[in-house]
Coordinates of C-alpha atoms in Angstrom, one line a residue:
M1 CA 7.4 4.5 -24.3
N2 CA 7.8 5.8 -21.0
V3 CA 4.4 8.1 -19.8
L4 CA 4.0 9.9 -16.6
I5 CA 0.8 10.7 -15.9
F6 CA 1.0 13.4 -13.0
P7 CA -0.6 14.1 -10.4
A8 CA -1.5 10.7 -10.7
G9 CA -4.4 10.4 -8.0
T10 CA -7.0 12.6 -9.2
E11 CA -10.3 11.6 -11.8
I12 CA -8.4 13.0 -14.4
G13 CA -5.0 10.8 -14.2
R14 CA -7.4 7.8 -13.1
E15 CA -9.2 8.2 -16.5
I16 CA -5.6 8.5 -18.1
W17 CA -4.3 5.2 -16.2
L18 CA -7.8 3.5 -17.7
S19 CA -7.3 4.4 -20.6
L20 CA -3.5 3.1 -21.1
R21 CA -2.2 0.5 -18.9
Y22 CA -3.3 -2.1 -21.4
V23 CA -1.4 -0.8 -24.5
K24 CA 1.8 -2.8 -25.5
E25 CA 4.8 -0.7 -25.7
M26 CA 3.9 1.8 -23.2
N27 CA 4.9 1.9 -19.5
L28 CA 2.7 3.7 -17.3
F29 CA 4.7 6.1 -14.2
L30 CA 2.9 7.7 -11.5
G31 CA 3.4 10.4 -9.6
G32 CA 2.5 13.2 -7.8
A33 CA 2.2 14.2 -3.9
H34 CA 2.3 12.7 -0.8
Y35 CA -1.6 12.1 0.0
E36 CA -3.9 9.6 0.6
N37 CA -5.3 8.8 -2.9
H38 CA -6.0 6.3 -5.2
A39 CA -2.7 6.0 -7.1
L40 CA -1.3 4.2 -4.4
Y41 CA -3.4 1.2 -4.8
Y42 CA -3.0 0.4 -8.1
N43 CA -0.4 -2.0 -8.6
Q44 CA 2.6 -0.1 -9.7
E45 CA 5.4 1.9 -8.1
Y46 CA 4.2 6.1 -7.0
F47 CA 6.2 8.5 -7.0
V48 CA 6.3 11.2 -4.5
L49 CA 6.8 14.7 -6.7
P50 CA 5.7 18.0 -5.4
S51 CA 2.7 19.2 -5.7
V52 CA 3.0 22.4 -8.5
N53 CA 2.2 25.1 -6.0
E54 CA 5.2 24.2 -4.4
S55 CA 8.7 26.0 -4.9
N56 CA 10.9 23.0 -5.8
W57 CA 8.2 21.0 -7.6
L58 CA 10.6 21.6 -11.4
S59 CA 13.7 20.2 -9.9
E60 CA 12.0 17.0 -8.4
L61 CA 10.2 16.5 -11.9
Q62 CA 13.7 16.6 -13.9
K63 CA 15.0 14.4 -11.8
C64 CA 12.0 12.2 -12.2
I65 CA 12.2 12.9 -15.9
A66 CA 15.8 12.1 -15.7
E67 CA 16.1 9.0 -13.8
N68 CA 12.8 7.1 -15.5
K69 CA 13.8 8.4 -19.0
I70 CA 10.2 9.8 -19.4
D71 CA 9.0 10.3 -22.9
Y72 CA 5.6 12.2 -22.4
I73 CA 3.9 13.7 -19.1
F74 CA 0.0 13.1 -19.3
P75 CA -1.0 16.7 -16.8
A76 CA -4.3 15.2 -14.7
H77 CA -4.6 18.5 -12.9
D78 CA -6.0 21.9 -14.5
D79 CA -3.5 23.5 -12.2
A80 CA -0.8 21.1 -13.4
I81 CA -1.3 22.2 -16.8
V82 CA -0.6 25.6 -16.5
A83 CA 2.6 25.3 -14.7
L84 CA 3.8 22.2 -16.9
V85 CA 3.0 24.4 -20.2
N86 CA 4.5 27.5 -18.7
Q87 CA 7.5 25.4 -18.0
R88 CA 7.5 23.5 -21.0
E89 CA 11.3 24.7 -22.2
N90 CA 12.9 23.2 -18.7
I91 CA 11.5 20.1 -19.0
N92 CA 12.8 17.1 -21.0
A93 CA 9.6 15.5 -21.6
V94 CA 7.1 15.5 -24.2
V95 CA 4.0 18.0 -22.1
L96 CA 0.6 16.9 -23.9
S97 CA -0.9 19.8 -23.6
P98 CA -2.1 22.9 -26.0
E99 CA 0.1 26.2 -26.2
V100 CA 0.3 27.8 -23.2
D101 CA -1.5 30.9 -24.5
V102 CA -4.7 28.4 -24.5
C103 CA -3.4 26.8 -21.4
N104 CA -3.9 30.3 -19.6
I105 CA -6.8 31.2 -21.4
T106 CA -9.3 28.1 -20.5
R107 CA -7.3 28.6 -17.0
S108 CA -9.7 31.9 -16.8
K109 CA -13.7 31.7 -17.6
T110 CA -13.5 35.4 -17.7
S111 CA -10.7 35.4 -20.5
T112 CA -12.3 33.0 -22.2
Y113 CA -16.1 34.5 -22.1
R114 CA -14.2 37.4 -23.7
L115 CA -12.3 35.7 -26.4
F116 CA -15.7 34.0 -27.3
E117 CA -18.5 37.1 -26.8
D118 CA -18.1 37.7 -30.8
V119 CA -18.2 33.9 -31.9
I120 CA -20.7 31.8 -30.0
R121 CA -23.0 32.0 -26.9
V122 CA -21.5 33.3 -23.4
P123 CA -22.9 34.1 -20.1
K124 CA -23.6 37.4 -19.4
I125 CA -21.0 38.7 -17.0
F126 CA -21.8 41.8 -14.0
S127 CA -19.0 43.2 -13.2
E128 CA -21.6 45.6 -10.1
T129 CA -24.5 44.2 -8.4
D130 CA -26.1 47.4 -9.7
E131 CA -25.7 45.7 -13.7
I132 CA -28.4 43.4 -12.1
S133 CA -32.0 43.5 -13.3
Y134 CA -33.2 39.9 -12.8
W135 CA -32.7 37.4 -10.5
P136 CA -31.2 34.9 -9.4
V137 CA -27.7 35.1 -10.5
F138 CA -25.0 32.8 -10.6
V139 CA -21.6 33.0 -8.8
K140 CA -18.4 31.2 -9.5
P141 CA -14.9 31.0 -9.0
D142 CA -13.1 32.6 -12.2
R143 CA -10.1 29.1 -12.0
G144 CA -12.4 26.1 -11.4
Q145 CA -13.7 23.1 -12.9
G146 CA -16.7 21.7 -13.5
S147 CA -19.6 23.1 -10.2
Q148 CA -17.0 23.2 -7.5
G149 CA -16.9 26.2 -6.0
A150 CA -20.4 27.6 -7.5
M151 CA -24.0 28.4 -6.7
R152 CA -26.9 29.9 -7.6
V153 CA -27.8 33.5 -5.6
E154 CA -31.6 34.8 -5.1
T155 CA -31.3 38.0 -3.6
S156 CA -28.8 40.8 -3.7
E157 CA -28.6 40.9 0.1
Q158 CA -27.2 37.5 -0.4
L159 CA -24.3 38.2 -2.8
A160 CA -23.3 40.6 -0.2
I161 CA -22.1 38.4 1.9
L162 CA -20.9 35.7 -0.3
L163 CA -18.7 38.1 -2.3
K164 CA -17.4 39.2 1.0
K165 CA -16.0 35.6 1.8
T166 CA -15.5 35.5 -2.0
P167 CA -14.4 38.5 -3.4
E168 CA -12.5 37.4 -6.9
N169 CA -16.0 34.9 -7.8
I170 CA -17.3 36.0 -11.1
I171 CA -21.0 37.0 -11.6
C172 CA -23.1 35.4 -13.8
E173 CA -26.5 34.9 -15.1
Y174 CA -28.2 31.6 -14.2
L175 CA -28.8 29.8 -16.6
P176 CA -32.0 27.4 -15.6
G177 CA -31.8 24.5 -18.6
E178 CA -29.7 21.3 -18.8
E179 CA -25.8 20.8 -18.9
F180 CA -24.1 19.2 -20.8
T181 CA -20.0 18.0 -21.6
V182 CA -18.6 17.8 -25.1
D183 CA -15.9 15.1 -25.9
C184 CA -13.6 16.5 -28.4
F185 CA -10.7 15.8 -30.1
S186 CA -8.7 17.5 -32.3
D187 CA -5.8 16.7 -34.9
R188 CA -2.9 20.4 -35.5
K189 CA -3.8 19.6 -39.5
K190 CA -7.2 18.3 -39.7
G191 CA -8.6 20.6 -37.1
L192 CA -11.8 19.2 -35.1
L193 CA -12.5 14.8 -35.9
F194 CA -14.5 14.1 -32.6
C195 CA -17.6 15.8 -31.3
Q196 CA -19.8 13.9 -28.6
P197 CA -21.4 15.5 -26.1
R198 CA -23.2 13.7 -23.2
T199 CA -25.5 14.4 -20.8
R200 CA -24.4 15.4 -17.0
E201 CA -26.2 14.0 -14.1
R202 CA -26.1 13.0 -10.6
I203 CA -23.0 15.5 -10.0
R204 CA -20.4 15.1 -7.1
N205 CA -17.6 17.4 -7.0
G206 CA -18.2 18.7 -9.9
I207 CA -17.8 15.5 -11.6
A208 CA -20.8 13.7 -13.9
M209 CA -21.0 10.4 -11.7
S210 CA -23.9 9.5 -14.6
S211 CA -24.1 10.7 -18.2
T212 CA -25.3 10.3 -21.2
I213 CA -24.8 9.8 -25.4
V214 CA -27.1 12.3 -26.5
E215 CA -27.2 14.4 -29.9
L216 CA -27.8 18.0 -29.4
E217 CA -28.3 20.4 -32.9
G218 CA -25.6 23.4 -33.3
I219 CA -22.8 21.7 -31.3
G220 CA -20.9 20.6 -34.0
D221 CA -20.2 23.7 -35.3
I222 CA -20.1 25.2 -31.7
A223 CA -17.1 22.7 -31.1
Q224 CA -15.5 23.7 -34.8
K225 CA -15.6 27.2 -33.7
I226 CA -13.7 26.7 -30.0
S227 CA -11.3 24.2 -32.0
A228 CA -10.5 27.0 -34.5
K229 CA -10.1 29.8 -32.7
L230 CA -8.0 27.8 -30.2
S231 CA -5.9 25.9 -32.5
L232 CA -6.5 22.9 -30.2
R233 CA -4.4 19.6 -30.5
G234 CA -5.2 16.6 -28.8
A235 CA -8.4 15.4 -26.4
W236 CA -10.4 18.5 -24.5
F237 CA -13.5 19.1 -23.4
F238 CA -16.2 21.7 -23.2
Q239 CA -19.1 22.3 -21.0
V240 CA -22.2 24.2 -22.4
K241 CA -25.9 24.8 -20.6
R242 CA -29.5 25.8 -21.7
S243 CA -30.6 29.3 -21.3
A244 CA -34.0 30.1 -20.3
S245 CA -34.7 30.0 -24.2
G246 CA -33.4 26.7 -25.0
E247 CA -30.1 28.4 -26.2
L248 CA -26.8 26.7 -25.7
V249 CA -24.6 28.8 -23.6
L250 CA -21.1 28.2 -23.2
L251 CA -19.7 27.2 -19.4
E252 CA -15.7 26.3 -19.8
I253 CA -13.3 24.6 -21.9
A254 CA -10.8 22.6 -21.1
P255 CA -7.5 21.3 -23.0
R256 CA -7.6 17.8 -21.1
I257 CA -9.0 14.6 -20.4
A258 CA -12.5 14.4 -18.8
G259 CA -12.8 11.9 -16.0
T260 CA -15.8 10.5 -17.8
M261 CA -14.6 10.4 -21.2
A262 CA -14.4 6.9 -20.1
L263 CA -18.2 6.6 -21.5
N264 CA -16.7 7.6 -24.8
R265 CA -13.4 5.4 -24.2
A266 CA -16.3 2.5 -24.1
R267 CA -17.4 3.7 -27.1
G268 CA -13.9 2.8 -28.6
I269 CA -12.7 6.0 -28.5
N270 CA -9.5 6.3 -26.2
F271 CA -8.8 10.1 -25.7
P272 CA -5.3 9.7 -24.1
L273 CA -3.7 7.4 -26.7
L274 CA -4.8 9.4 -29.5
T275 CA -3.4 12.6 -27.9
I276 CA -0.3 10.6 -27.7
Y277 CA -0.9 10.0 -31.4
E278 CA -1.5 13.2 -32.5
S279 CA 1.2 14.8 -30.4
Q280 CA 4.1 11.8 -33.0
L281 CA 1.8 13.7 -35.6
T282 CA 0.1 10.4 -36.8
D283 CA -2.5 9.8 -38.6
V284 CA -5.6 8.3 -36.7
G285 CA -8.9 6.8 -37.8
L286 CA -11.5 7.7 -35.3
Y287 CA -14.5 4.7 -35.0
A288 CA -17.5 5.0 -32.2
L289 CA -19.5 2.3 -31.5
P290 CA -23.1 3.3 -33.3
G291 CA -25.8 3.2 -30.7
N292 CA -27.0 5.2 -27.0
V293 CA -24.3 4.2 -24.2
K294 CA -24.8 5.4 -20.7
I295 CA -22.3 5.2 -17.7
S296 CA -22.8 5.1 -14.5
R297 CA -19.6 6.1 -12.0
G298 CA -19.0 5.1 -8.4
L299 CA -16.5 4.3 -5.5
I300 CA -14.7 1.1 -5.9
N301 CA -12.7 -0.3 -3.0
R302 CA -9.3 -1.1 -3.2
Y303 CA -6.9 -2.5 -0.3
R304 CA -2.7 -2.4 1.2
T305 CA -2.3 -5.4 3.1
D306 CA 1.0 -6.7 4.5
I307 CA -0.2 -11.0 3.8
I308 CA 1.8 -11.7 2.0
W309 CA 1.4 -15.4 0.0
Q310 CA 3.0 -17.7 -2.6
H311 CA 0.2 -20.2 -2.7
V312 CA -3.4 -20.5 -2.7
Y313 CA -5.7 -23.1 -1.6
V314 CA -9.2 -22.5 -2.6
D315 CA -13.0 -23.9 -2.5
F316 CA -15.0 -25.8 -5.3
D317 CA -18.8 -25.1 -4.1
D318 CA -20.3 -22.4 -3.6
T319 CA -16.5 -20.6 -3.8
I320 CA -15.9 -21.1 -7.4
I321 CA -18.5 -21.9 -8.6
I322 CA -22.1 -19.8 -6.9
N323 CA -25.6 -20.7 -7.7
G324 CA -24.8 -22.4 -11.4
N325 CA -22.2 -19.4 -12.5
L326 CA -18.6 -18.8 -12.3
N327 CA -17.2 -16.8 -9.2
L328 CA -16.0 -13.8 -11.8
S329 CA -14.2 -11.7 -9.3
L330 CA -12.2 -15.5 -7.6
I331 CA -11.3 -16.0 -11.1
Q332 CA -9.8 -12.5 -11.6
F333 CA -8.1 -13.3 -8.8
L334 CA -7.3 -16.8 -9.8
Y335 CA -5.6 -15.7 -13.0
Q336 CA -3.9 -12.5 -11.1
A337 CA -1.9 -15.6 -9.1
V338 CA -1.0 -17.2 -12.6
N339 CA 0.5 -13.7 -13.3
A340 CA 1.9 -13.5 -9.8
K341 CA 3.9 -17.2 -10.7
Q342 CA 1.7 -18.1 -7.8
T343 CA 0.5 -22.0 -7.3
I344 CA -3.5 -22.7 -7.1
T345 CA -4.7 -25.6 -5.3
L346 CA -8.2 -26.9 -5.4
I347 CA -9.0 -28.5 -2.5
S348 CA -13.0 -29.8 -2.5
R349 CA -15.5 -32.4 -0.9
H350 CA -17.2 -32.2 -4.7
K351 CA -19.7 -34.3 -4.9
G352 CA -19.5 -35.6 -8.0
D353 CA -16.7 -36.2 -10.7
L354 CA -14.6 -33.0 -9.9
H355 CA -12.8 -33.2 -13.3
A356 CA -15.4 -32.9 -15.0
E357 CA -16.9 -30.6 -13.5
L358 CA -14.0 -28.7 -14.1
E359 CA -13.9 -29.3 -17.4
K360 CA -17.4 -28.2 -18.0
W361 CA -16.6 -25.3 -16.8
R362 CA -13.5 -24.8 -19.0
I363 CA -11.0 -24.3 -15.7
G364 CA -9.4 -27.7 -16.1
S365 CA -5.7 -27.0 -16.1
L366 CA -5.9 -23.4 -14.3
F367 CA -4.9 -25.8 -10.6
D368 CA -1.5 -26.6 -10.4
Q369 CA -2.9 -29.2 -8.3
V370 CA -6.1 -31.0 -7.6
I371 CA -7.0 -32.9 -3.9
H372 CA -10.6 -34.4 -4.0
L373 CA -11.4 -35.1 0.1
T374 CA -13.8 -38.0 1.2
S375 CA -15.9 -37.0 4.2
D376 CA -14.0 -37.3 6.7
E377 CA -11.3 -35.6 5.6
K378 CA -9.7 -32.3 7.4
K379 CA -8.8 -30.0 4.8
S380 CA -5.6 -28.4 6.8
Q381 CA -4.1 -32.1 6.7
F382 CA -3.6 -31.0 2.4
I383 CA -2.1 -27.6 3.2
T384 CA 1.6 -27.8 3.2
H385 CA 2.9 -24.7 2.8
Y386 CA 3.3 -22.2 5.3
S387 CA 3.1 -19.0 3.0
S388 CA -0.8 -19.5 1.8
I389 CA -3.7 -18.6 2.2
F390 CA -6.8 -20.5 1.8
I391 CA -10.4 -19.3 0.5
D392 CA -13.4 -21.2 1.2
D393 CA -17.5 -20.6 2.0
S394 CA -17.8 -22.7 4.9
F395 CA -16.7 -20.7 8.3
A396 CA -16.3 -24.3 9.5
E397 CA -14.0 -25.1 6.9
R398 CA -12.1 -22.3 7.4
S399 CA -12.1 -21.9 11.2
E400 CA -10.4 -25.7 11.3
V401 CA -7.7 -24.5 8.7
H402 CA -6.5 -21.4 10.5
Q403 CA -6.9 -22.9 13.7
R404 CA -4.6 -25.9 12.5
T405 CA -2.1 -24.1 10.6
G406 CA -2.3 -20.4 11.1
I407 CA -2.7 -19.0 7.6
P408 CA -5.2 -16.3 6.7
V409 CA -8.5 -17.3 5.8
F410 CA -10.7 -15.7 3.3
D411 CA -14.6 -15.9 2.6
T412 CA -16.1 -14.8 -1.3
S413 CA -16.8 -11.5 0.1
M414 CA -13.3 -11.4 1.3
V415 CA -11.8 -11.5 -2.0
E416 CA -11.6 -8.5 -3.0
L417 CA -9.0 -7.8 -0.1
L418 CA -6.5 -9.6 -2.8
I419 CA -6.8 -8.0 -6.0
N420 CA -5.0 -5.9 -7.6
E421 CA -5.3 -2.8 -9.8

C-alpha cells in the first residue's frame, strides 16, 4: 500500500508520518514544495511537488502518482484538502478526505456558522460596525486555521484600522472562556465512533503545544450533530470555546488530521490509520487507554550531514554507560547502525571484566568486535577503517584519534547529528 503525504512538511504531515511509519505493508511517500521543512530530514526521499496554488500542481502530482503507484493521498494542509477534493475525478489515487461540499463548507467559517446556526451554538457575526453593542469583539480570517491571524479588538477605532488592512476578515462576538479541541472519528455507515476533547494550552502559531485529555458535558451531542449534518467520515476535529455564560460555542470544524492528535494516538487511537481503514470500508474496533494523559510538544533537532561512514568505533565508560544507566540516545544510534549493516567496534579501557559488564547490560551481542585496551595503548592504533567515526566522552581520546587518523570524532552530546528519523 503506497501512501503519499502531501504536503509532507506541515505539522499535520508530520503527525500522519509519525502515525504510519511503522505500519506493516505500508510504504510512505513524502511530497511538497521545495522549501526548508522537517520532512526533508526524514530518512527517505522527498518528492518536490508544486504547491496547490501553482498552475502546474495537478499535472506534477499526477506524474508522481503514476511513477510511484500511489494508492492513497493524505492531504496535510487545509488548502490542499480543498484543491485535492475538487480535482478528485482527475486524480488516480484515493484522496483521504470527505466530499467536496463538506471540505468547501468547513474551509469557510461564515459558511460553517450559517449551516449550523440552527443546530448548535455558533458565534454571533457582525456584518457592520454599527451592529456591535458590546466590546471587545474578535476578528479573524474567514479561511484560517487555529488562531492564526485572529485578534481581540477593544474599540471601534482599533477595528476600523484593522479592517482597512484586512477587509476580508470577519467580526465575531468575543468568547472569553476556555478553548478546547475535540478529536473525532466517524464511519460512513455507523456515524460517530470516537469523540475526545482536549485542552488547548501554550498555543504557538495556532498549534496547541500543550494539551490534556478532559471530559466536557454535552460535547458528545455536539459531535454527533456535526458528524450527522456533514456526513463526515474518517478523522476530523472541531474546536469550541466557552462564552461569558459558560456555554460551549463552535469555533471551527476541520475534516483532517490535527498535529496534536498525537495525544490520542499515544492512547491507542491512530487517526490516520483508522482513516485508511474507513476508506476501505473495514470495520474497526477502538480502544483508548484509560486514565489522564497530557502532551507537551516541543522542537526536535534533526540534521543532514555529508559525513559518510561504514564503521563505528565507540567507547564504553561514560559514553555507553553514563551515571549508572545506558545512554539511550547512543543505543538508538548503535541499533540504527545495525539496521544500516555498519560494523560496530567497542574500544574501551574499562577497569574490570568488560564482557561481564556487557552481559549485565544485555548488549554483549551488539558489537562486531570488542577491544579491551591496557592503560598505555592508544585507541588510534586499533582504528583500521578509513570510512569510520569515533565516539568517546574524553576530549583527549577524541583529539588523539582525530590527529592520528583524521576521521570524524564525536562526544555524547553530538550523537543526535547521526540519528535518522
